[in-house]
């Protein structure tokens, strides 16, 4: 009798919990590369991301995102390190330098005017410096030196140096500095 009650109880538990297992083992839809990027914000979330030739480039922790401002020079960017290959860091860096009386403030800046406006990056072992950036711009949505927040968007194209052409699109950053 006890064995029959136990069997019925076990059958009941299995029947009640089995539909829930479908939710646990149900495949989740894969995110698109664009959905892997951080949201566009301007509150100092300490995020950085973009698509490099259509693939998400997102530093996996805040300490791989940086912004520095001093002596009229603003430099910011992000680094991605393959956890299995620490010597294969990939990085993107942009620099804006105050030119004469022109102040750095919210607005759009071309990244093809070194030394005052430029970008550099290292992607898949290829280094792209100022002379390799063929087009690009950065838009500062927020540059707050009181609350120390830098936020905006960017895009650029680079080629040369014996490396493949790269297209960096949908860039966004929201960094406390």
Coordinates of C-alpha atoms in Angstrom, one line a residue:
X1 CA 0.0 0.0 0.0
X2 CA 2.8 2.4 0.9
X3 CA 4.6 1.6 -2.3
X4 CA 1.4 2.3 -4.3
X5 CA 0.9 5.7 -2.6
X6 CA 4.6 6.5 -3.1
X7 CA 4.3 5.6 -6.8
X8 CA 1.1 7.7 -7.3
X9 CA 2.7 10.6 -5.5
X10 CA 5.9 10.3 -7.6
X11 CA 3.8 10.2 -10.8
X12 CA 1.9 13.2 -9.7
X13 CA 5.1 15.2 -9.0
X14 CA 6.6 14.2 -12.3
X15 CA 3.4 15.2 -14.2
X16 CA 3.2 18.5 -12.5
X17 CA 6.8 19.5 -12.9
X18 CA 7.5 18.1 -16.4
X19 CA 5.9 21.0 -18.3
X20 CA 8.2 23.4 -16.4
X21 CA 11.3 21.5 -17.7
X22 CA 10.4 22.7 -21.2
X23 CA 11.0 26.2 -20.0
X24 CA 14.4 25.3 -18.5
X25 CA 15.7 23.5 -21.5
X26 CA 14.0 25.6 -24.1
X27 CA 16.6 27.2 -26.4
X28 CA 16.9 30.9 -26.1
X29 CA 17.1 32.9 -29.3
X30 CA 20.6 34.0 -30.1
X31 CA 21.2 37.7 -29.9
X32 CA 22.2 39.6 -33.1
X33 CA 25.6 41.2 -33.1
X34 CA 23.9 44.6 -32.7
X35 CA 21.9 43.4 -29.6
X36 CA 25.2 42.4 -27.9
X37 CA 26.2 46.1 -27.8
X38 CA 25.5 48.1 -24.6
X39 CA 22.5 50.5 -24.8
X40 CA 23.1 54.1 -25.8
X41 CA 23.1 56.0 -22.5
X42 CA 24.6 59.2 -21.2
X43 CA 24.6 58.7 -17.4
X44 CA 28.2 57.4 -16.8
X45 CA 27.4 53.7 -17.1
X46 CA 31.0 53.0 -18.0
X47 CA 30.2 51.2 -21.3
X48 CA 31.9 51.0 -24.7
X49 CA 31.0 49.0 -27.8
X50 CA 30.7 48.9 -31.5
X51 CA 30.5 46.5 -34.5
X52 CA 33.9 45.8 -36.2
X53 CA 33.1 44.4 -39.7
X54 CA 29.7 43.4 -38.3
X55 CA 31.0 41.6 -35.2
X56 CA 30.4 42.9 -31.7
X57 CA 33.3 44.5 -29.9
X58 CA 32.5 45.0 -26.3
X59 CA 34.9 45.1 -23.4
X60 CA 33.7 42.6 -20.8
X61 CA 34.4 44.7 -17.8
X62 CA 34.5 48.4 -16.9
X63 CA 38.2 48.5 -16.3
X64 CA 38.8 47.9 -20.0
X65 CA 37.0 51.1 -20.8
X66 CA 38.7 54.4 -20.2
X67 CA 38.5 58.2 -20.6
X68 CA 41.2 60.8 -19.7
X69 CA 40.9 64.5 -19.9
X70 CA 43.6 67.0 -19.0
X71 CA 45.7 69.7 -20.6
X72 CA 43.0 70.3 -23.2
X73 CA 43.3 66.6 -24.4
X74 CA 40.5 64.1 -24.3
X75 CA 41.3 60.5 -25.0
X76 CA 39.0 57.5 -24.6
X77 CA 38.4 54.0 -25.8
X78 CA 38.0 50.4 -25.0
X79 CA 40.0 47.1 -25.0
X80 CA 38.9 43.6 -25.6
X81 CA 41.2 40.7 -24.5
X82 CA 40.7 37.1 -25.4
X83 CA 40.7 35.3 -22.0
X84 CA 42.5 32.4 -23.7
X85 CA 45.1 34.5 -25.4
X86 CA 46.1 37.4 -23.2
X87 CA 48.6 38.6 -25.8
X88 CA 45.9 39.3 -28.4
X89 CA 44.3 42.5 -27.1
X90 CA 42.2 44.5 -29.5
X91 CA 41.6 48.1 -28.8
X92 CA 40.0 51.3 -30.2
X93 CA 41.2 54.7 -29.0
X94 CA 40.1 58.2 -30.0
X95 CA 41.7 61.6 -29.2
X96 CA 40.3 65.1 -29.4
X97 CA 42.7 68.0 -28.7
X98 CA 41.4 71.5 -28.0
X99 CA 42.6 73.6 -30.9
X100 CA 43.4 77.2 -29.9
X101 CA 40.3 78.8 -28.5
X102 CA 37.9 76.0 -29.8
X103 CA 36.7 74.1 -26.8
X104 CA 35.8 70.4 -26.7
X105 CA 32.1 70.3 -26.2
X106 CA 29.1 68.3 -27.4
X107 CA 29.1 68.1 -31.2
X108 CA 30.4 66.0 -34.1
X109 CA 34.1 65.8 -34.8
X110 CA 35.8 64.3 -37.8
X111 CA 38.5 61.7 -36.9
X112 CA 40.7 62.4 -39.9
X113 CA 42.4 65.6 -38.8
X114 CA 45.5 64.5 -36.8
X115 CA 46.8 65.6 -34.4
X116 CA 43.7 67.4 -33.2
X117 CA 41.1 64.8 -34.1
X118 CA 42.1 61.2 -34.6
X119 CA 41.6 57.5 -33.9
X120 CA 43.8 54.5 -33.6
X121 CA 42.9 50.8 -33.2
X122 CA 44.4 47.3 -33.2
X123 CA 42.1 44.6 -34.5
X124 CA 43.1 41.0 -35.1
X125 CA 46.8 41.8 -34.9
X126 CA 46.6 44.7 -37.3
X127 CA 47.4 48.2 -36.1
X128 CA 45.7 51.1 -37.8
X129 CA 47.1 54.5 -36.9
X130 CA 46.1 58.1 -37.9
X131 CA 47.3 57.7 -41.5
X132 CA 45.1 54.5 -42.0
X133 CA 41.8 56.1 -40.9
X134 CA 40.1 56.9 -44.2
X135 CA 36.8 58.3 -42.7
X136 CA 35.1 58.6 -39.4
X137 CA 33.5 60.8 -36.8
X138 CA 32.7 60.9 -33.1
X139 CA 29.7 62.7 -31.7
X140 CA 29.9 63.8 -28.2
X141 CA 26.4 63.8 -26.7
X142 CA 27.6 64.6 -23.2
X143 CA 31.0 66.0 -22.1
X144 CA 30.5 66.9 -18.5
X145 CA 33.7 67.9 -16.7
X146 CA 31.8 68.6 -13.4
X147 CA 30.2 65.1 -13.1
X148 CA 33.0 63.7 -15.2
X149 CA 30.8 61.9 -17.8
X150 CA 31.6 61.4 -21.4
X151 CA 29.0 59.9 -23.8
X152 CA 28.4 59.6 -27.5
X153 CA 28.6 57.6 -30.7
X154 CA 31.3 56.9 -33.3
X155 CA 32.1 55.2 -36.6
X156 CA 35.2 54.9 -38.7
X157 CA 36.8 53.1 -41.6
X158 CA 40.5 52.2 -41.8
X159 CA 42.6 50.4 -44.3
X160 CA 46.3 50.0 -45.2
X161 CA 49.3 48.8 -43.4
X162 CA 49.0 45.5 -45.3
X163 CA 45.8 44.6 -43.4
X164 CA 42.2 44.2 -44.4
X165 CA 39.8 47.2 -44.6
X166 CA 37.8 47.5 -41.4
X167 CA 34.5 49.2 -40.9
X168 CA 33.6 50.2 -37.3
X169 CA 29.9 51.1 -37.0
X170 CA 27.2 51.6 -34.4
X171 CA 29.9 52.7 -31.8
X172 CA 28.7 54.0 -28.5
X173 CA 30.3 55.0 -25.2
X174 CA 29.2 56.2 -21.8
X175 CA 32.2 56.6 -19.6
X176 CA 32.8 58.1 -16.2
X177 CA 36.3 59.6 -16.0

